[in-house]
CSV table of C-alpha atoms and ligand atoms in Angstrom, one decimal:
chain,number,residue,atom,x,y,z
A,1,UNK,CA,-0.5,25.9,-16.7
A,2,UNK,CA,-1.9,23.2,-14.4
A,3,UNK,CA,-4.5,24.4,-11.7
A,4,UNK,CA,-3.0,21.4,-9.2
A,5,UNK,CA,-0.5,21.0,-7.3
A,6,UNK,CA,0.2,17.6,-5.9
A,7,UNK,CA,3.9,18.0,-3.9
A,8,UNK,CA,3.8,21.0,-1.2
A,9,UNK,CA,5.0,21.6,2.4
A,10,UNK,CA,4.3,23.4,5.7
A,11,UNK,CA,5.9,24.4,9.0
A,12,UNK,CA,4.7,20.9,9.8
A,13,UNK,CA,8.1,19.2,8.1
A,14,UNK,CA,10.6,21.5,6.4
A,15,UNK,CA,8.5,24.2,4.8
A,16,UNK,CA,7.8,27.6,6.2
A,17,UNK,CA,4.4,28.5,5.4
A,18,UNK,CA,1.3,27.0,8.0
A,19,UNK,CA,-0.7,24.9,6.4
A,20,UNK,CA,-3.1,27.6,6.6
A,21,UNK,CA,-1.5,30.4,4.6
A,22,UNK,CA,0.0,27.8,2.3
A,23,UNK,CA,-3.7,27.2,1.2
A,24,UNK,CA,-4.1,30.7,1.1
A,25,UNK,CA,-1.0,31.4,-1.1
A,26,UNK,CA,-2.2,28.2,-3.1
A,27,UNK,CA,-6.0,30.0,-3.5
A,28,UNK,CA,-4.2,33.0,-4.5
A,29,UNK,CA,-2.6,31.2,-7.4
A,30,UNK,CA,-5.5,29.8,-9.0
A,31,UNK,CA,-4.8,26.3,-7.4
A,32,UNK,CA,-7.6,24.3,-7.5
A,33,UNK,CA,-6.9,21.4,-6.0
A,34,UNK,CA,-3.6,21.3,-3.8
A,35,UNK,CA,-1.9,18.4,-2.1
A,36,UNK,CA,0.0,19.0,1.0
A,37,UNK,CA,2.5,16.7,1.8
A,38,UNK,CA,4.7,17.2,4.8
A,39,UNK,CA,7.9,14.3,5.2
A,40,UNK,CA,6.5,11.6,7.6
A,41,UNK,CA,3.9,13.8,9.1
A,42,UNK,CA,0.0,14.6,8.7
A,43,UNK,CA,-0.8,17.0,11.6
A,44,UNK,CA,-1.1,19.7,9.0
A,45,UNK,CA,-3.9,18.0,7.5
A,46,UNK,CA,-6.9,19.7,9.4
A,47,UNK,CA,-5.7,23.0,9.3
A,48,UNK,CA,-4.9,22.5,5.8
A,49,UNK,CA,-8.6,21.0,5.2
A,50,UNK,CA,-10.1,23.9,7.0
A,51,UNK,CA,-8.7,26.3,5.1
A,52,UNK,CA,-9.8,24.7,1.6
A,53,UNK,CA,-12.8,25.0,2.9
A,54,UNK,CA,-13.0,28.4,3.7
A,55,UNK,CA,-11.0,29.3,0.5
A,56,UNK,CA,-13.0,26.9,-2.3
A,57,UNK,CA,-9.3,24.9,-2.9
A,58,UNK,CA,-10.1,21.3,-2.6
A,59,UNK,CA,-7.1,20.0,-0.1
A,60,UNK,CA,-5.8,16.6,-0.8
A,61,UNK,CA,-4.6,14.8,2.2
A,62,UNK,CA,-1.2,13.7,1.4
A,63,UNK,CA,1.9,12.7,2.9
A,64,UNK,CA,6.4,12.3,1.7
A,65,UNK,CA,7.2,9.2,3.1
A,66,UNK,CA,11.5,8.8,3.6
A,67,UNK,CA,12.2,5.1,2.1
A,68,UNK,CA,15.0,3.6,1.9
A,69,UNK,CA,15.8,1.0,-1.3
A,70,UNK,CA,18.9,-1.2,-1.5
A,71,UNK,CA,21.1,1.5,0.1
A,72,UNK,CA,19.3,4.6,-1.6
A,73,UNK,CA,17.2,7.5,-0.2
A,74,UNK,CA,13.5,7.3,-1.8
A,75,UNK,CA,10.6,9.5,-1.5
A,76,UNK,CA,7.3,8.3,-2.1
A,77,UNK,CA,3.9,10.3,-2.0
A,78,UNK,CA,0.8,9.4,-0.6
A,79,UNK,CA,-2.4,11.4,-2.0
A,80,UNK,CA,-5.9,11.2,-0.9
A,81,UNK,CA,-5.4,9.3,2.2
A,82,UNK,CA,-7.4,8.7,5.6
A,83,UNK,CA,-5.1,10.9,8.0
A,84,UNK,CA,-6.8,8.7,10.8
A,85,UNK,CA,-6.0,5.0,8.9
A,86,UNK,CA,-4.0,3.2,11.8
A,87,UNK,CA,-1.1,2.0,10.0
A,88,UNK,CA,0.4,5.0,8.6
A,89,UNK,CA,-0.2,6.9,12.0
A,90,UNK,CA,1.8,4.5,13.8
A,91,UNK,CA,4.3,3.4,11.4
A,92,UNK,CA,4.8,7.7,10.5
A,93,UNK,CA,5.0,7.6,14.4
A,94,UNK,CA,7.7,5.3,14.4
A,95,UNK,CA,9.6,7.6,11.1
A,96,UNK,CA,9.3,10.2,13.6
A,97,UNK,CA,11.2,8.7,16.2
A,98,UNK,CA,13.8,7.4,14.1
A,99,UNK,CA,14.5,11.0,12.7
A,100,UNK,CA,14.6,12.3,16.8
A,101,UNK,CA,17.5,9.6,16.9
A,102,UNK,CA,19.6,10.5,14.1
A,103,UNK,CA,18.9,14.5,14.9
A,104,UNK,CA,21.1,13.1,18.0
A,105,UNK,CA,23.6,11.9,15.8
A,106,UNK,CA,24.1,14.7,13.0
A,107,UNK,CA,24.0,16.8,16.4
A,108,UNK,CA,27.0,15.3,17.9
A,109,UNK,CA,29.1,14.9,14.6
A,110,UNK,CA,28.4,18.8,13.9
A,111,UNK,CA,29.4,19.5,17.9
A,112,UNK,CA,32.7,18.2,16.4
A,113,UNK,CA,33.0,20.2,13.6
A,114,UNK,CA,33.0,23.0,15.7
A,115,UNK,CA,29.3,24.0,15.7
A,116,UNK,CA,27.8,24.8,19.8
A,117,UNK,CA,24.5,23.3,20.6
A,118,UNK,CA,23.0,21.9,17.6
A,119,UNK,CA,20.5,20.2,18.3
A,120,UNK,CA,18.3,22.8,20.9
A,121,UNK,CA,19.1,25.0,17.6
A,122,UNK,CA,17.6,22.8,15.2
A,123,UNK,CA,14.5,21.8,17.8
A,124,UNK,CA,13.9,25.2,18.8
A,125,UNK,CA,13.5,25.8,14.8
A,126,UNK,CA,11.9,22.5,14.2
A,127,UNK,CA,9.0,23.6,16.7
A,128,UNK,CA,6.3,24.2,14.3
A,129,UNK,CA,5.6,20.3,13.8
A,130,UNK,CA,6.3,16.8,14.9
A,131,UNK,CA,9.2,15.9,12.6
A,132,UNK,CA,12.6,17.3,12.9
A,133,UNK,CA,14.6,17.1,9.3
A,134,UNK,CA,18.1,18.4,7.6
A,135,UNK,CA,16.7,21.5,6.8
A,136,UNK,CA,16.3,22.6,10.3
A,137,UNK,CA,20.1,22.4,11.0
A,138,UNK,CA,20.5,23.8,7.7
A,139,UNK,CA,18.8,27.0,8.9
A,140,UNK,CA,20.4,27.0,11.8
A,141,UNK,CA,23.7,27.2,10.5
A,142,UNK,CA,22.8,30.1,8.1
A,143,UNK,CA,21.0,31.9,11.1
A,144,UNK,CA,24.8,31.3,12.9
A,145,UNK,CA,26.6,32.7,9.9
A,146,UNK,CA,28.4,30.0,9.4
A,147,UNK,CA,27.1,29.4,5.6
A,148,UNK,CA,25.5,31.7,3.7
A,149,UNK,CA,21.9,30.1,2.4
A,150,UNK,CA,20.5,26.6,3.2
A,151,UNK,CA,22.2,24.9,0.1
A,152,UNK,CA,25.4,25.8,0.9
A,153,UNK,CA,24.6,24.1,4.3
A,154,UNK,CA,23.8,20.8,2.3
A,155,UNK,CA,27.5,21.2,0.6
A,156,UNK,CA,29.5,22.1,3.6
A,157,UNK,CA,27.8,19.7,6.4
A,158,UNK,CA,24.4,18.2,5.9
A,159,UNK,CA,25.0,16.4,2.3
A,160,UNK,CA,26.1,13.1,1.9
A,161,UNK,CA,29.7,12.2,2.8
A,162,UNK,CA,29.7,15.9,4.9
A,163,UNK,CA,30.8,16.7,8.4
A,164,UNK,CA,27.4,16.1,9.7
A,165,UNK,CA,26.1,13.5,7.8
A,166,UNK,CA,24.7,10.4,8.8
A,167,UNK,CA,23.4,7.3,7.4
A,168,UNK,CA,20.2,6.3,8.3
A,169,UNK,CA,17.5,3.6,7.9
A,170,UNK,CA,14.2,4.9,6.8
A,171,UNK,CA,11.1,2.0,5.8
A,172,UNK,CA,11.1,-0.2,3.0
A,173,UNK,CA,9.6,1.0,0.2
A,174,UNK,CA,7.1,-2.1,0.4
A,175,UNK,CA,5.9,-0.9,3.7
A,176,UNK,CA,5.9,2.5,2.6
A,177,UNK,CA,3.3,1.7,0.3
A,178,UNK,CA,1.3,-0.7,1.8
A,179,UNK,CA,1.0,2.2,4.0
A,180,UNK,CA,-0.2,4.3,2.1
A,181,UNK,CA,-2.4,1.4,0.3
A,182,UNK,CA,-3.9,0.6,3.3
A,183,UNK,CA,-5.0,4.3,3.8
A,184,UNK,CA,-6.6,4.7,0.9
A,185,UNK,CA,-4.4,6.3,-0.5
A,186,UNK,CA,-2.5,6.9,-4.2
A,187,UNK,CA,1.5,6.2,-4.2
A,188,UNK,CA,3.3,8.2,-6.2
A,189,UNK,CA,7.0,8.0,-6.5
A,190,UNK,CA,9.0,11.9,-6.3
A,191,UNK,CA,11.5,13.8,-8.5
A,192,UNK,CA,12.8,10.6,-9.7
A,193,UNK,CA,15.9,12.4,-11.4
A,194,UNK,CA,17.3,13.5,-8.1
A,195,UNK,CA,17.9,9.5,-6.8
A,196,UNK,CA,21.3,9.4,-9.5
A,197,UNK,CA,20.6,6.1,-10.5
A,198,UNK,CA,21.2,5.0,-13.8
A,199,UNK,CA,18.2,4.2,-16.5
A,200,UNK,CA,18.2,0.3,-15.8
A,201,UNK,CA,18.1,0.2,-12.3
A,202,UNK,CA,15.6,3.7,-12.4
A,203,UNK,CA,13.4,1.0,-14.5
A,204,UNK,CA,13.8,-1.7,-12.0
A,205,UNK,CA,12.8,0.6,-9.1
A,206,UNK,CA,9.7,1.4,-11.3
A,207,UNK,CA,8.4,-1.8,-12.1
A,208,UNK,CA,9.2,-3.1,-8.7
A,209,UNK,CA,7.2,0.1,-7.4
A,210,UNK,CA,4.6,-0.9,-9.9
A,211,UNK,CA,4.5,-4.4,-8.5
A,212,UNK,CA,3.8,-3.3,-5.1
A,213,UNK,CA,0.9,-1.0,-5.9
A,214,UNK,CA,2.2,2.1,-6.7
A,215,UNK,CA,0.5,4.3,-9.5
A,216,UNK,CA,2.0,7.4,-10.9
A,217,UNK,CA,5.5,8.8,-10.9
A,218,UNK,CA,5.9,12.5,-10.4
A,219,UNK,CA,7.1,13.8,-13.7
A,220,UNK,CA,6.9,17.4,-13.8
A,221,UNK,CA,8.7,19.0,-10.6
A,222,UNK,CA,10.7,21.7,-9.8
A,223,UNK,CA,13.7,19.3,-9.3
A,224,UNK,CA,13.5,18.2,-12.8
A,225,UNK,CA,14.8,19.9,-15.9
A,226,UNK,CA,12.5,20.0,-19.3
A,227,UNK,CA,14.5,16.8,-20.6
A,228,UNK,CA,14.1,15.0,-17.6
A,229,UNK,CA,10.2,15.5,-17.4
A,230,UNK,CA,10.6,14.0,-20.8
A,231,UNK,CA,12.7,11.0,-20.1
A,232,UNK,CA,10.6,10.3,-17.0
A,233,UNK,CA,7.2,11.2,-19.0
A,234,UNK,CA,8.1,7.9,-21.3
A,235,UNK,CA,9.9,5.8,-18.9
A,236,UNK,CA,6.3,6.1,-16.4
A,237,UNK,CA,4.4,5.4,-20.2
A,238,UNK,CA,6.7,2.1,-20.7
A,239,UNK,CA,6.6,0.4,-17.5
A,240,UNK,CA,2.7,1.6,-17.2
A,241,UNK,CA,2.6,3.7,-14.4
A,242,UNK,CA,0.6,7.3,-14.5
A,243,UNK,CA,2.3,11.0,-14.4
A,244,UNK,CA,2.0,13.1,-11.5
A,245,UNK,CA,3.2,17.1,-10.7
A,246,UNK,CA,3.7,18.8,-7.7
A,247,UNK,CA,6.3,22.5,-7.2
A,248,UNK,CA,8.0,20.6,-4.2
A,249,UNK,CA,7.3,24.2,-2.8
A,250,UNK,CA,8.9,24.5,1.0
A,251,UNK,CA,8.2,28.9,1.3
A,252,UNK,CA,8.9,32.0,-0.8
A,253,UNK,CA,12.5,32.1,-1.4
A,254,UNK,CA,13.1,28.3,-0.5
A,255,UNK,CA,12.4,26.5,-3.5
A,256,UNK,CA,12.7,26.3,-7.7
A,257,UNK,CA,9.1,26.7,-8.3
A,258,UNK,CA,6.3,28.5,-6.3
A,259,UNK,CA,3.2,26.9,-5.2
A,260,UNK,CA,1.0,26.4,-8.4
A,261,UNK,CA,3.6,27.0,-10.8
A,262,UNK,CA,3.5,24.1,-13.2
A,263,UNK,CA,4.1,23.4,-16.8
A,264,UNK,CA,1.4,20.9,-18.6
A,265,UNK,CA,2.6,17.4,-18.4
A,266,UNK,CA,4.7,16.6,-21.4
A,267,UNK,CA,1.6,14.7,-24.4
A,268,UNK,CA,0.9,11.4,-23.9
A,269,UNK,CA,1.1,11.0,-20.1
A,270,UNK,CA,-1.6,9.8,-18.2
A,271,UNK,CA,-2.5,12.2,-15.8
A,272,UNK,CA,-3.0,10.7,-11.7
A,273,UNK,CA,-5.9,12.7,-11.7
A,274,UNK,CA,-7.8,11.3,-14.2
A,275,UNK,CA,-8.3,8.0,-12.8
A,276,UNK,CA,-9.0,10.3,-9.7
A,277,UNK,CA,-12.5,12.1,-10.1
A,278,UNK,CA,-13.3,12.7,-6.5
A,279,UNK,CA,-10.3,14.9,-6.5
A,280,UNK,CA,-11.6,17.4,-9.3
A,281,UNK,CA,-15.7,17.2,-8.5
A,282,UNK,CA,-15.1,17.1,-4.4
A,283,UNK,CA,-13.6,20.7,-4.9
A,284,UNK,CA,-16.2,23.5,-4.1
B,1,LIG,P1,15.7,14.9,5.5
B,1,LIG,O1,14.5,14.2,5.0
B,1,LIG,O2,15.6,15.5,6.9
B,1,LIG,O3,17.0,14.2,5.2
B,1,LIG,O4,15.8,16.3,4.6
B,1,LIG,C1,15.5,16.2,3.2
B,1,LIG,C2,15.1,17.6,2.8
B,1,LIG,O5,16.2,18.5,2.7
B,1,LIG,C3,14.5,17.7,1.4
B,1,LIG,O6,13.1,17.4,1.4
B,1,LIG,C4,14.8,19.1,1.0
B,1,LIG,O7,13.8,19.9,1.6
B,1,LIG,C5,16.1,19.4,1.7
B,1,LIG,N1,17.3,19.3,0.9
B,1,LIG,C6,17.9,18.2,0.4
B,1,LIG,N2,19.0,18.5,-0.3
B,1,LIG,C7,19.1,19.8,-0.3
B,1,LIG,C8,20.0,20.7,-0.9
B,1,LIG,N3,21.1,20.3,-1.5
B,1,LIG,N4,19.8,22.1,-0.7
B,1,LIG,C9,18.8,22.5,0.0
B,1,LIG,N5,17.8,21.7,0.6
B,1,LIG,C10,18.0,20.4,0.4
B,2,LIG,MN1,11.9,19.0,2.4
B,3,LIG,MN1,11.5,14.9,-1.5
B,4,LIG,MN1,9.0,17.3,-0.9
């Protein structure tokens, strides 16, 4: 078992633990150095911090930033950055806004399906943080009875070609990591398996990643089967990019894997963390 955790979420996106008791839960687990990484949001960074402190788990600042690549739906992590650098607070800023807009739009396509006011639902749930996402409708239906758990949500309206889906532009992955360059931070591309693409362009997107600075590809996740860790475990080796792992934990009860949970990374990765060592010594 590893003792990090590098993928996590709060109240502050789509997760339901604060940042806080996420730490806690984290601590509790024998995490030792945790990363949380709210979608296009770092106001649970201090909190999170704070707690660490308190607790003796050394908190990573980290972000999931939405990307979009030729048509495709990408996320990208950002570990050990500055929550104060300039361009990702603006640019996030600017994520933030976009997602206010299409919130709009998902809201009035489910108003046609049949669903009464969406989107004070999904902003009323979305009130822990700055961002509002799919999950928050998702909850919302379940909490109308209309679907029974969150996924079947995703099936029914929220998933691609749904009632209440809706295209929508996030950044480039270029500026998505220059971002997160510019912050000082480490990009690391997530669950790679759920993107659907098949193995030649997967190895384009990785050595175009690569190009642009990015360093590690998350290979052990709750998202991805044993297989896949070790089909992603070699394709990261080949095109030279490190291995990273994170549970993609959202609550109890809401995701595959709980905080803390992970499997070693399948031999001959190269862990993100050792090129890292102020992630392992900072810790208290
Ligand atoms: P968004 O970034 O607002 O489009 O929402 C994406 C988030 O929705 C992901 O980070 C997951 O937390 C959640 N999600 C995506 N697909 C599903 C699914 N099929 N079932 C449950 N949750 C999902
Ligand atoms: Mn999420
Ligand atoms: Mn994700
Ligand atoms: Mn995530």
């Amino acid at each position: 078992m590893l003792a990090v955790d590098l993928h996590t979420h709060s109240t502050r996106s789509d997760g339901t633990l604060a940042p806080a008791d996420l730490v806690l839960r984290a601590q509790q687990r024998g995490v030792q150095v945790l990363a949380l990484t709210d979608h296009d949001d770092l106001s649970g960074i201090a909190e999170a911090r704070e707690a660490g402190i308190e607790l003796g788990v050394h908190v990573l600042p980290g972000v999931e930033v939405s990307v979009t690549w030729h048509g495709a739906t990408l996320h990208v992590l950002g570990l050990g950055i500055d929550p104060q650098a300039h361009g990702i607070v603006a640019g996030l800023a600017g994520v933030r806004a976009g997602r206010l807009e299409r919130a709009r739009a998902i809201a009035a396509r489910l108003e046609d399906a049949g669903v009464v006011a969406p989107l004070e639902g999904a902003l009323r749930l979305a009130a822990g943080g700055g961002m509002v996402g799919r999950v928050h409708f998702a909850r919302l239906l379940v909490e109308r009875g209309l679907v029974r758990d969150t996924s079947a949500a995703f099936r029914r309206y929220l998933g691609e070609g749904k009632s209440g889906h809706v295209r929508h532009r996030w950044p480039g992955l270029d500026v998505a990591v220059g971002w997160i360059r510019d912050a000082g931070g480490v990009a690391v591309l997530a669950h790679p398996a759920r993107y659907g693409l098949r193995t030649a362009r997967m190895r384009a997107l990785l050595e175009e990643f690569r190009a642009l600075g990015g360093e590690a590809v998350e290979v052990v996740t709750g998202n991805h089967t044993t297989d896949e860790q070790g089909m992603y475990a070699r394709l990261a080796g080949a095109v030279g990019l490190c291995a990273s792992a994170g549970s993609d934990f959202h609550g109890p009860g809401e995701s595959w894997w709980d905080v803390g949970q992970l499997p070693d990374l399948p031999a001959g990765c190269e862990p993100v963390w050792h090129g890292q060592p102020g992630w392992v010594s900072a810790r208290a």
